[in-house]
Coordinates of C-alpha atoms in Angstrom, one line a residue:
M26 CA 14.3 85.1 -18.4
Q27 CA 12.4 83.2 -21.1
V28 CA 9.3 83.1 -18.8
S29 CA 9.4 86.8 -18.3
V30 CA 9.5 87.5 -22.1
L31 CA 6.6 85.2 -22.7
L32 CA 4.6 86.9 -20.0
C33 CA 5.3 90.3 -21.4
V34 CA 4.3 89.2 -24.9
S35 CA 1.0 87.7 -23.5
V36 CA 0.2 90.9 -21.7
C37 CA 0.8 93.0 -24.8
L38 CA -1.4 90.7 -26.9
V39 CA -4.1 91.0 -24.3
C40 CA -3.8 94.8 -24.5
V41 CA -3.9 94.8 -28.3
C42 CA -6.9 92.5 -28.3
A43 CA -8.7 94.6 -25.7
E44 CA -7.8 97.7 -27.6
G45 CA -9.2 96.1 -30.8
K46 CA -12.7 95.9 -29.2
W47 CA -13.0 99.7 -29.1
R48 CA -13.6 100.6 -32.7
S49 CA -12.9 103.9 -34.3
C50 CA -15.8 106.4 -34.4
M51 CA -14.4 108.6 -37.3
E52 CA -17.3 107.8 -39.6
V53 CA -19.8 108.6 -36.9
R54 CA -18.0 111.9 -36.1
E55 CA -18.2 112.9 -39.8
A56 CA -21.9 112.1 -40.0
Y57 CA -22.5 113.9 -36.7
G58 CA -20.6 117.0 -37.8
A59 CA -22.6 117.0 -41.1
L60 CA -25.7 117.6 -39.0
G61 CA -24.2 120.9 -37.8
F62 CA -23.0 119.8 -34.4
S63 CA -19.7 120.5 -32.7
L64 CA -17.3 117.5 -32.6
N65 CA -16.1 118.4 -29.1
I66 CA -18.5 116.0 -27.5
A67 CA -18.1 113.2 -30.1
P68 CA -15.6 110.4 -29.0
Q69 CA -12.8 109.4 -31.3
Q70 CA -13.4 105.7 -30.5
E71 CA -16.1 103.7 -28.8
I72 CA -16.8 104.1 -25.2
A73 CA -18.9 102.3 -22.6
G74 CA -22.6 103.1 -23.2
D75 CA -23.9 102.9 -19.6
H76 CA -25.0 106.5 -19.9
L77 CA -27.3 106.0 -22.8
R78 CA -31.1 106.3 -22.2
V79 CA -32.5 105.4 -25.6
C80 CA -29.9 103.5 -27.6
A81 CA -28.3 100.2 -26.6
Q82 CA -25.8 100.5 -23.7
G83 CA -23.0 98.4 -25.1
H84 CA -19.9 99.9 -26.8
T85 CA -21.0 103.2 -28.4
C86 CA -19.9 106.2 -30.4
C87 CA -22.3 108.4 -28.6
S88 CA -21.7 110.5 -25.5
A89 CA -24.7 111.3 -23.3
E90 CA -24.8 114.8 -24.7
M91 CA -24.7 113.5 -28.2
E92 CA -27.7 111.2 -27.6
D93 CA -29.6 114.2 -26.2
K94 CA -28.8 116.4 -29.2
L95 CA -29.6 113.6 -31.7
G96 CA -32.9 113.2 -29.9
Q97 CA -33.8 116.8 -30.3
H98 CA -32.7 116.7 -33.9
S99 CA -35.0 113.7 -34.6
K100 CA -37.9 115.9 -33.6
V101 CA -36.7 118.6 -36.0
E102 CA -36.3 116.0 -38.7
L103 CA -39.9 114.7 -38.3
E104 CA -41.1 118.3 -38.5
G105 CA -39.1 118.8 -41.7
M106 CA -40.6 115.5 -43.1
M107 CA -44.1 116.7 -42.4
E108 CA -43.3 120.1 -43.8
E109 CA -41.9 118.6 -47.0
T110 CA -44.6 115.9 -47.4
S111 CA -47.5 118.3 -46.9
S112 CA -46.1 121.2 -48.9
T113 CA -48.0 120.3 -52.1
L114 CA -51.3 119.9 -50.2
R115 CA -50.9 123.2 -48.3
S116 CA -49.7 125.2 -51.3
T117 CA -52.7 123.9 -53.2
F118 CA -55.2 125.2 -50.7
I119 CA -53.3 128.5 -50.2
S120 CA -52.9 129.3 -53.9
R121 CA -56.4 128.1 -55.0
H122 CA -58.1 130.0 -52.2
K123 CA -56.3 133.1 -53.3
K124 CA -57.2 132.5 -57.0
F125 CA -60.9 131.9 -56.4
D126 CA -61.1 134.8 -53.9
E127 CA -59.5 137.1 -56.4
F128 CA -61.6 135.8 -59.2
F129 CA -65.0 136.3 -57.4
L130 CA -64.1 139.7 -56.1
E131 CA -62.9 140.9 -59.5
L132 CA -66.0 139.4 -61.2
L133 CA -68.2 141.5 -58.9
D134 CA -66.1 144.6 -59.6
N135 CA -66.3 144.0 -63.4
S136 CA -70.1 143.3 -63.2
E137 CA -70.7 146.6 -61.3
K138 CA -68.5 148.5 -63.7
S139 CA -70.2 146.9 -66.7
L140 CA -73.7 147.9 -65.4
N141 CA -72.5 151.4 -64.6
D142 CA -71.0 152.0 -68.0
M143 CA -74.0 150.5 -69.8
F144 CA -76.6 152.4 -67.7
V145 CA -74.8 155.7 -68.1
R146 CA -74.8 155.3 -71.9
T147 CA -78.3 154.0 -72.0
Y148 CA -80.2 156.0 -69.4
G149 CA -77.9 159.0 -68.8
K150 CA -78.9 161.3 -65.9
L151 CA -81.9 159.1 -65.1
Y152 CA -79.4 156.5 -64.0
T153 CA -76.7 158.8 -62.4
H154 CA -79.4 160.5 -60.3
N155 CA -80.5 157.1 -59.0
S156 CA -77.3 155.1 -59.1
E157 CA -77.2 154.6 -55.3
I158 CA -79.9 151.9 -55.7
F159 CA -77.5 149.8 -57.9
E160 CA -74.4 150.7 -55.9
D161 CA -76.2 149.4 -52.8
L162 CA -77.0 146.2 -54.6
F163 CA -73.4 145.4 -55.4
S164 CA -72.2 146.6 -52.0
E165 CA -74.5 144.1 -50.4
L166 CA -73.5 141.3 -52.7
K167 CA -69.9 142.0 -51.9
R168 CA -70.7 142.1 -48.2
Y169 CA -72.4 138.8 -48.4
Y170 CA -69.5 137.2 -50.3
T171 CA -66.9 138.5 -47.8
G172 CA -68.7 137.0 -44.9
G173 CA -71.3 139.6 -44.0
N174 CA -74.7 138.7 -42.4
V175 CA -76.8 139.4 -45.5
N176 CA -80.1 137.7 -46.3
L177 CA -79.8 137.5 -50.1
E178 CA -83.5 137.0 -50.8
E179 CA -84.5 139.9 -48.6
M180 CA -81.8 142.1 -50.0
L181 CA -82.9 141.4 -53.6
N182 CA -86.6 142.0 -52.7
D183 CA -85.5 145.3 -51.2
F184 CA -83.6 146.2 -54.4
W185 CA -86.6 145.6 -56.6
S186 CA -89.0 147.4 -54.2
R187 CA -86.7 150.5 -54.2
L188 CA -86.4 150.3 -58.0
L189 CA -90.2 150.1 -58.4
E190 CA -90.7 153.1 -56.1
R191 CA -88.1 155.2 -58.0
M192 CA -89.3 154.3 -61.4
F193 CA -93.0 154.8 -60.5
Q194 CA -92.2 158.3 -59.5
L195 CA -90.3 159.0 -62.7
L196 CA -93.1 157.4 -64.8
N197 CA -95.7 159.5 -62.9
S198 CA -93.7 162.7 -62.4
Q199 CA -96.9 164.7 -62.7
Y200 CA -97.8 163.6 -59.2
T201 CA -96.3 164.0 -55.7
F202 CA -95.8 160.9 -53.5
T203 CA -95.5 160.8 -49.7
D204 CA -93.4 158.2 -47.9
D205 CA -96.6 156.4 -46.9
Y206 CA -97.7 156.2 -50.5
L207 CA -94.3 154.8 -51.6
E208 CA -94.6 152.3 -48.8
C209 CA -98.0 151.3 -50.2
I210 CA -96.5 150.9 -53.7
S211 CA -93.8 148.5 -52.5
K212 CA -96.6 146.2 -51.1
Y213 CA -97.8 145.6 -54.7
T214 CA -94.4 144.4 -56.1
D215 CA -95.3 140.7 -55.9
Q216 CA -98.9 141.1 -57.0
L217 CA -98.2 143.4 -60.0
K218 CA -95.0 141.9 -61.2
P219 CA -94.0 145.2 -62.8
F220 CA -90.6 143.8 -63.9
G221 CA -92.0 140.6 -65.3
D222 CA -90.4 137.3 -64.3
V223 CA -86.8 138.7 -64.0
P224 CA -86.8 139.3 -60.2
R225 CA -88.0 135.8 -59.5
K226 CA -85.4 134.1 -61.8
L227 CA -82.6 136.4 -60.8
K228 CA -83.3 135.8 -57.1
A229 CA -83.0 132.1 -57.6
Q230 CA -79.9 132.3 -59.7
V231 CA -78.0 134.9 -57.6
T232 CA -78.9 133.2 -54.3
R233 CA -77.7 129.7 -55.3
A234 CA -74.6 131.1 -57.1
F235 CA -73.5 133.3 -54.2
I236 CA -74.1 130.6 -51.6
A237 CA -72.0 128.1 -53.6
A238 CA -69.2 130.6 -54.4
R239 CA -68.9 131.9 -50.8
T240 CA -69.1 128.5 -49.2
F241 CA -66.6 127.0 -51.7
V242 CA -64.1 129.7 -50.9
Q243 CA -64.7 129.2 -47.2
G244 CA -64.1 125.5 -47.7
L245 CA -60.7 126.3 -49.4
M246 CA -59.9 128.5 -46.4
V247 CA -60.8 125.8 -43.9
G248 CA -58.8 123.2 -45.9
R249 CA -55.8 125.6 -45.9
E250 CA -56.1 126.2 -42.1
V251 CA -56.5 122.6 -41.2
A252 CA -53.6 121.5 -43.4
N253 CA -51.3 124.1 -42.0
R254 CA -52.2 123.3 -38.5
V255 CA -52.2 119.5 -38.6
A256 CA -48.8 119.6 -40.6
K257 CA -47.3 121.0 -37.4
V258 CA -47.1 117.7 -35.5
N259 CA -47.2 117.5 -31.7
I260 CA -44.4 115.0 -30.9
S261 CA -45.1 113.0 -27.8
P262 CA -42.3 111.6 -25.5
G263 CA -43.0 108.1 -26.8
C264 CA -42.7 109.3 -30.4
S265 CA -39.5 111.2 -29.7
K266 CA -37.9 108.2 -28.2
A267 CA -38.9 106.0 -31.1
L268 CA -37.7 108.6 -33.6
T269 CA -34.3 108.8 -31.9
K270 CA -34.0 105.0 -31.9
M271 CA -34.9 104.7 -35.6
L272 CA -32.9 107.7 -37.0
Y273 CA -29.8 108.0 -34.8
C274 CA -29.2 104.9 -32.7
P275 CA -27.4 103.5 -35.8
Y276 CA -24.9 106.4 -35.2
C277 CA -24.3 105.2 -31.7
G278 CA -23.8 101.7 -33.0
G279 CA -21.2 102.9 -35.4
L280 CA -23.5 102.5 -38.5
P281 CA -24.4 106.1 -39.4
G282 CA -25.2 105.3 -43.0
L283 CA -27.6 102.5 -42.3
R284 CA -31.3 103.4 -43.0
P285 CA -34.2 101.9 -41.2
C286 CA -36.1 98.9 -42.5
G287 CA -39.3 99.9 -44.4
N288 CA -41.8 98.2 -42.1
Y289 CA -39.9 99.5 -39.0
C290 CA -40.2 103.0 -40.4
Q291 CA -43.9 102.4 -41.0
N292 CA -44.6 101.4 -37.4
V293 CA -42.7 104.3 -36.0
M294 CA -44.6 106.8 -38.3
K295 CA -48.0 105.1 -37.6
G296 CA -47.4 105.6 -33.9
C297 CA -46.2 109.2 -34.2
L298 CA -48.9 110.2 -36.6
A299 CA -51.8 108.2 -35.2
N300 CA -53.9 111.3 -34.5
Q301 CA -53.3 112.7 -37.9
A302 CA -54.6 109.4 -39.4
D303 CA -57.8 109.8 -37.4
L304 CA -58.4 113.1 -39.3
D305 CA -58.6 111.2 -42.5
P306 CA -62.3 110.0 -42.5
E307 CA -63.6 113.5 -41.8
W308 CA -61.1 115.0 -44.3
N309 CA -62.3 112.6 -47.0
L310 CA -65.9 113.6 -46.4
F311 CA -64.9 117.2 -46.6
I312 CA -63.1 116.7 -49.9
D313 CA -66.2 114.9 -51.3
A314 CA -68.4 117.8 -50.3
M315 CA -65.9 120.3 -51.9
L316 CA -66.1 118.3 -55.1
L317 CA -69.9 118.4 -55.0
V318 CA -70.0 122.2 -54.7
A319 CA -67.3 122.4 -57.4
E320 CA -69.7 120.6 -59.8
R321 CA -72.4 123.2 -58.9
L322 CA -70.0 126.0 -59.7
E323 CA -69.4 124.7 -63.2
G324 CA -73.1 123.9 -63.7
P325 CA -76.3 125.5 -62.5
F326 CA -74.8 127.6 -59.7
N327 CA -72.1 129.2 -61.9
I328 CA -71.7 132.7 -60.5
E329 CA -69.9 133.9 -63.6
A330 CA -72.9 133.0 -65.8
V331 CA -75.1 134.8 -63.4
M332 CA -73.1 138.0 -62.9
E333 CA -71.8 138.7 -66.4
P334 CA -75.3 139.3 -67.9
I335 CA -76.9 140.8 -64.7
D336 CA -76.8 144.3 -66.3
V337 CA -78.8 143.1 -69.3
K338 CA -81.3 141.3 -67.1
I339 CA -81.9 144.4 -64.9
S340 CA -82.2 146.5 -68.1
E341 CA -84.8 144.0 -69.5
A342 CA -86.7 144.3 -66.2
I343 CA -86.7 148.1 -66.5
M344 CA -87.9 147.9 -70.1
T345 CA -90.7 145.6 -69.0
M346 CA -91.7 148.1 -66.3
Q347 CA -91.8 150.9 -68.9
D348 CA -93.9 148.8 -71.3
N349 CA -96.4 148.0 -68.5
S350 CA -96.3 151.4 -66.8
M351 CA -99.9 152.4 -67.6
Q352 CA -101.4 149.2 -66.2
V353 CA -99.1 149.2 -63.2
S354 CA -100.0 152.9 -62.4
A355 CA -103.7 152.2 -62.7
K356 CA -103.6 149.3 -60.3
V357 CA -101.5 151.2 -57.8
F358 CA -103.8 154.2 -58.0
Q359 CA -106.7 151.8 -57.4
G360 CA -105.1 150.2 -54.4
C361 CA -103.3 153.1 -52.8
G362 CA -105.5 156.0 -53.9
H363 CA -105.0 158.8 -56.3
P364 CA -101.9 160.9 -55.5
K365 CA -101.8 164.6 -55.4
P366 CA -100.9 166.5 -58.6
A367 CA -97.5 168.1 -58.7
G368 CA -96.8 171.7 -59.8
M369 CA -97.0 172.7 -63.5
S370 CA -93.3 172.4 -64.0
R371 CA -93.5 168.7 -63.3
S372 CA -96.9 167.7 -64.6
A373 CA -96.0 169.1 -68.1
R374 CA -93.5 166.4 -68.6
G375 CA -95.0 163.1 -69.8
I376 CA -93.5 159.6 -69.7
S377 CA -91.9 160.0 -73.2
D378 CA -90.3 163.2 -72.1
V379 CA -88.8 161.7 -69.0
F380 CA -87.3 158.7 -70.7
N381 CA -86.7 160.2 -74.1
S382 CA -86.6 156.8 -75.8
R383 CA -83.4 155.9 -74.0
F384 CA -84.5 152.3 -73.2
R385 CA -82.8 149.9 -75.5
P386 CA -81.1 146.5 -75.2
Y387 CA -77.4 146.4 -74.3
S388 CA -75.0 144.6 -76.6
P389 CA -73.3 141.7 -74.6
E390 CA -70.2 142.2 -76.7
E391 CA -69.5 145.4 -74.9
R392 CA -69.1 143.8 -71.5
P393 CA -65.7 143.4 -69.9
T394 CA -63.7 140.2 -70.4
T395 CA -63.5 137.4 -67.8
A396 CA -62.1 138.3 -64.3
A397 CA -58.6 137.7 -63.0
G398 CA -57.3 136.6 -66.4
T399 CA -59.1 133.2 -66.3
S400 CA -62.5 131.7 -66.2
L401 CA -64.5 129.9 -63.5
D402 CA -64.6 126.7 -65.6
R403 CA -60.8 126.6 -65.8
L404 CA -60.4 127.2 -62.1
V405 CA -62.9 124.5 -61.2
I406 CA -61.3 121.9 -63.5
D407 CA -58.0 122.6 -61.9
I408 CA -59.2 122.5 -58.3
K409 CA -61.2 119.3 -58.8
E410 CA -58.1 117.5 -60.0
K411 CA -56.1 118.7 -57.0
L412 CA -58.9 117.9 -54.5
K413 CA -59.2 114.3 -55.7
K414 CA -55.5 113.8 -55.2
S415 CA -55.7 115.0 -51.6
K416 CA -58.1 112.3 -50.5
K417 CA -56.6 109.8 -47.9
F418 CA -53.7 112.2 -47.5
W419 CA -53.4 111.9 -43.7
S420 CA -53.6 108.1 -43.5
T421 CA -51.0 107.7 -46.2
L422 CA -48.4 110.0 -44.5
P423 CA -46.3 107.0 -43.3
D424 CA -46.1 105.7 -46.9
A425 CA -45.1 109.2 -48.1
I426 CA -42.4 109.6 -45.4
C427 CA -41.0 106.1 -45.5
T428 CA -39.9 106.3 -49.1
K429 CA -36.7 104.7 -50.5
E430 CA -34.9 108.0 -49.8
R431 CA -35.5 107.5 -46.0
A432 CA -36.0 103.8 -45.6
S433 CA -34.0 100.9 -47.0
E434 CA -35.5 98.7 -49.7
D435 CA -33.1 95.9 -48.7
E436 CA -34.8 93.9 -46.0
E437 CA -31.5 92.4 -44.8
Q438 CA -29.3 95.5 -45.0
C439 CA -31.3 97.8 -42.8
W440 CA -31.6 99.0 -39.2
N441 CA -34.2 97.0 -37.4
S442 CA -34.3 99.0 -34.1
H443 CA -31.2 97.3 -32.5
T444 CA -28.9 96.0 -35.2
K445 CA -28.4 95.5 -39.0
G446 CA -30.9 92.8 -40.1
R447 CA -34.5 91.9 -41.1
Y448 CA -37.4 93.5 -39.2
F449 CA -39.9 90.8 -38.2
P450 CA -42.9 92.6 -36.4
E451 CA -46.0 93.2 -38.5
V452 CA -47.1 96.7 -39.5
V453 CA -49.9 98.0 -37.4
K454 CA -53.1 99.6 -38.8
D455 CA -53.8 103.3 -39.0
G456 CA -55.3 105.4 -36.2
L457 CA -55.0 105.9 -32.5
T458 CA -56.9 102.8 -31.3
N459 CA -54.7 100.5 -33.5
Q460 CA -51.5 101.7 -31.7
L461 CA -52.2 99.6 -28.6
N462 CA -49.9 96.8 -30.0
N463 CA -47.4 99.1 -31.8
P464 CA -44.0 97.5 -31.0
E465 CA -42.1 100.7 -31.5
V466 CA -44.0 103.7 -30.1
E467 CA -45.7 103.9 -26.7
V468 CA -49.0 105.6 -27.5
D469 CA -51.7 106.4 -24.9
I470 CA -54.8 105.5 -26.9
T471 CA -57.1 106.8 -24.1
R472 CA -55.9 110.4 -24.7
P473 CA -56.7 111.7 -28.2
D474 CA -55.0 114.9 -29.3
T475 CA -57.5 117.6 -28.5
F476 CA -56.0 119.9 -31.1
I477 CA -56.6 117.3 -33.9
R478 CA -60.1 116.8 -32.6
Q479 CA -60.8 120.5 -33.0
Q480 CA -59.7 120.3 -36.6
I481 CA -62.0 117.3 -37.1
M482 CA -64.9 119.4 -35.7
A483 CA -64.0 122.3 -38.0
L484 CA -64.0 120.0 -41.0
R485 CA -67.4 118.5 -39.9
V486 CA -68.9 122.0 -39.6
M487 CA -67.6 123.0 -43.0
T488 CA -68.7 119.7 -44.7
N489 CA -72.2 120.4 -43.4
K490 CA -72.2 123.9 -44.9
L491 CA -70.9 122.6 -48.2
R492 CA -73.6 119.9 -48.4
N493 CA -76.2 122.6 -47.8
A494 CA -74.7 124.8 -50.4
Y495 CA -74.8 122.0 -52.9
N496 CA -78.6 122.0 -52.4
G497 CA -78.7 125.8 -52.6
N498 CA -79.2 126.4 -48.9
D499 CA -77.2 128.7 -46.6
I500 CA -76.2 128.1 -43.0
Y501 CA -75.7 130.6 -40.3
F502 CA -74.0 129.6 -37.1
Q503 CA -77.0 130.1 -34.7
D504 CA -75.8 127.9 -31.9
S505 CA -73.7 130.6 -30.1
S506 CA -74.7 134.0 -28.7
E507 CA -71.1 135.3 -29.1
F508 CA -68.8 136.0 -31.9
C509 CA -65.2 137.2 -32.1
V510 CA -64.0 140.6 -33.1
S511 CA -60.6 141.8 -34.1
S512 CA -58.8 144.9 -32.6
E513 CA -60.4 146.9 -35.4
G514 CA -63.9 145.9 -34.2
C515 CA -64.9 143.7 -37.2
V516 CA -65.2 140.0 -37.7
D517 CA -62.5 138.6 -39.9
R518 CA -64.2 136.2 -42.2
R519 CA -61.0 134.0 -42.2
S520 CA -61.3 133.6 -38.5
L521 CA -65.0 132.8 -38.0
L522 CA -64.4 129.0 -37.7
Y523 CA -61.4 129.2 -35.5
G524 CA -61.9 131.9 -33.0
R525 CA -58.6 133.5 -33.5
C526 CA -59.9 136.9 -32.5
P527 CA -58.9 138.3 -29.1
V528 CA -62.3 139.3 -27.9
C529 CA -65.7 137.7 -27.9
V530 CA -68.8 139.9 -27.4
P531 CA -72.5 139.5 -27.9
A532 CA -73.6 140.2 -31.4
P533 CA -76.2 143.0 -31.8
L534 CA -79.2 142.2 -33.9
F535 CA -79.7 144.3 -37.0
L536 CA -82.9 144.3 -39.0
R537 CA -83.1 145.9 -42.4
S538 CA -85.6 148.7 -42.9
R539 CA -87.4 149.4 -46.2
H540 CA -84.3 151.2 -47.6
S541 CA -81.4 149.2 -46.2
S542 CA -80.8 151.2 -43.1
S543 CA -80.0 149.1 -39.9
I544 CA -81.8 149.2 -36.6
R545 CA -80.2 147.7 -33.5
L546 CA -82.8 145.7 -31.7
G547 CA -81.2 143.2 -29.4
L548 CA -78.8 140.3 -29.4
N549 CA -78.2 138.2 -32.5
P550 CA -76.2 134.9 -32.6
I551 CA -75.2 135.4 -36.2
P552 CA -71.6 136.8 -36.8
V553 CA -71.9 140.4 -38.0
C554 CA -69.5 143.3 -38.3
I555 CA -69.9 146.1 -35.8

């Protein structure tokens, strides 16, 4: 009887001891439920972990379905980390692109309105009857800025030639001029310099300023697109496995509140974001080029300083033409021949009758205030500060993600990939090729992410454009005989570098005639709107 009692007690003790090995999973269930998952698949106490594929297969608080769901959630979490970490960078390029674009467009509108108001007051019907010359000027400037295929120098030469022809007729209204004669007059523009030195100076100022402004805004657009695209990380199977192990295997081990060790987190992120880190060298060159053009915008290529007084400069040129009208007319008559006299109704009116002393300087105080409620200087100072902060952004992502909020500062009280304790492996270097010896993430260094490589190429192309803009040179993409058009049939300037349009077609070549009409002659590799 005594032996039976002892045997029963022994069996019970064994049962109690055995039962004690299977710890409660209540804390894990609470943490798992807090992630938004149903607790139906979460065990109340530890179970055998033979079914686990990522986490350790000892006693576990994770069912097979739990591990799968936590694995999927780890991907969502990395996407959220990238979204959060890159939000400032992305919002900077989005908001500043919008501000600069609005500023430049409003500046052009204000300059056109200022010139129109001034010339109506100053020249009256002489201007209103010939206003299409000036309207075409601003229309072409806007078309260039918004991505159109406009040769600024040729366009400005065309403007002065048309203005010379029109003024020459007004100043010599006692004569009739054929189209051939007007064509002859335009050939003397450079030789006679009827408008003084204004056309030459204005051409240099406008060309450099518009190249810088357009290229800078394109740069902001490219930065915005690259940041938005690269922030959407492509998670490889090796990265997914490493993320699950780092973020949620502590759950399966009954330690849901344990954060990963700092260096452990670094190695996981360097493996998962290796391709993003490879973007950094080209990104830094791109930012340097943006800063160079920004300096030009606040210095000699300041479009605001060029456009605000453009009405005054053109008016000065017109006054110079009036003052030199006798000499100009004599030289044109000598070179092109004497024109035929007009009827009495026209010849009776002399130069003074036509202009009626309307030519006078315009007061700069009457011009509209700065565009978009700000100034170019303020915009440039702001963006330069933001651009400088964005350098080395992609290579420092692991540091930005593995902060004390996400990784433990205590090197002993942290998750080291299999238990609580110190993490001993060294942190690997940045970039794809350095992940060969990454102890946490399996990375195929022979297969770079083609999507990231496309963004690197987009940055490289834009950096080249920016460097040329810094020197006052424009670049047209002449290495392709096709361009993309939208469903409306026009190139979207925000899509030129990325080919997001649905259809690619050969681009027709348009050459400008003497008065801005277009003639289709063949195929042109430069993106234009059809």
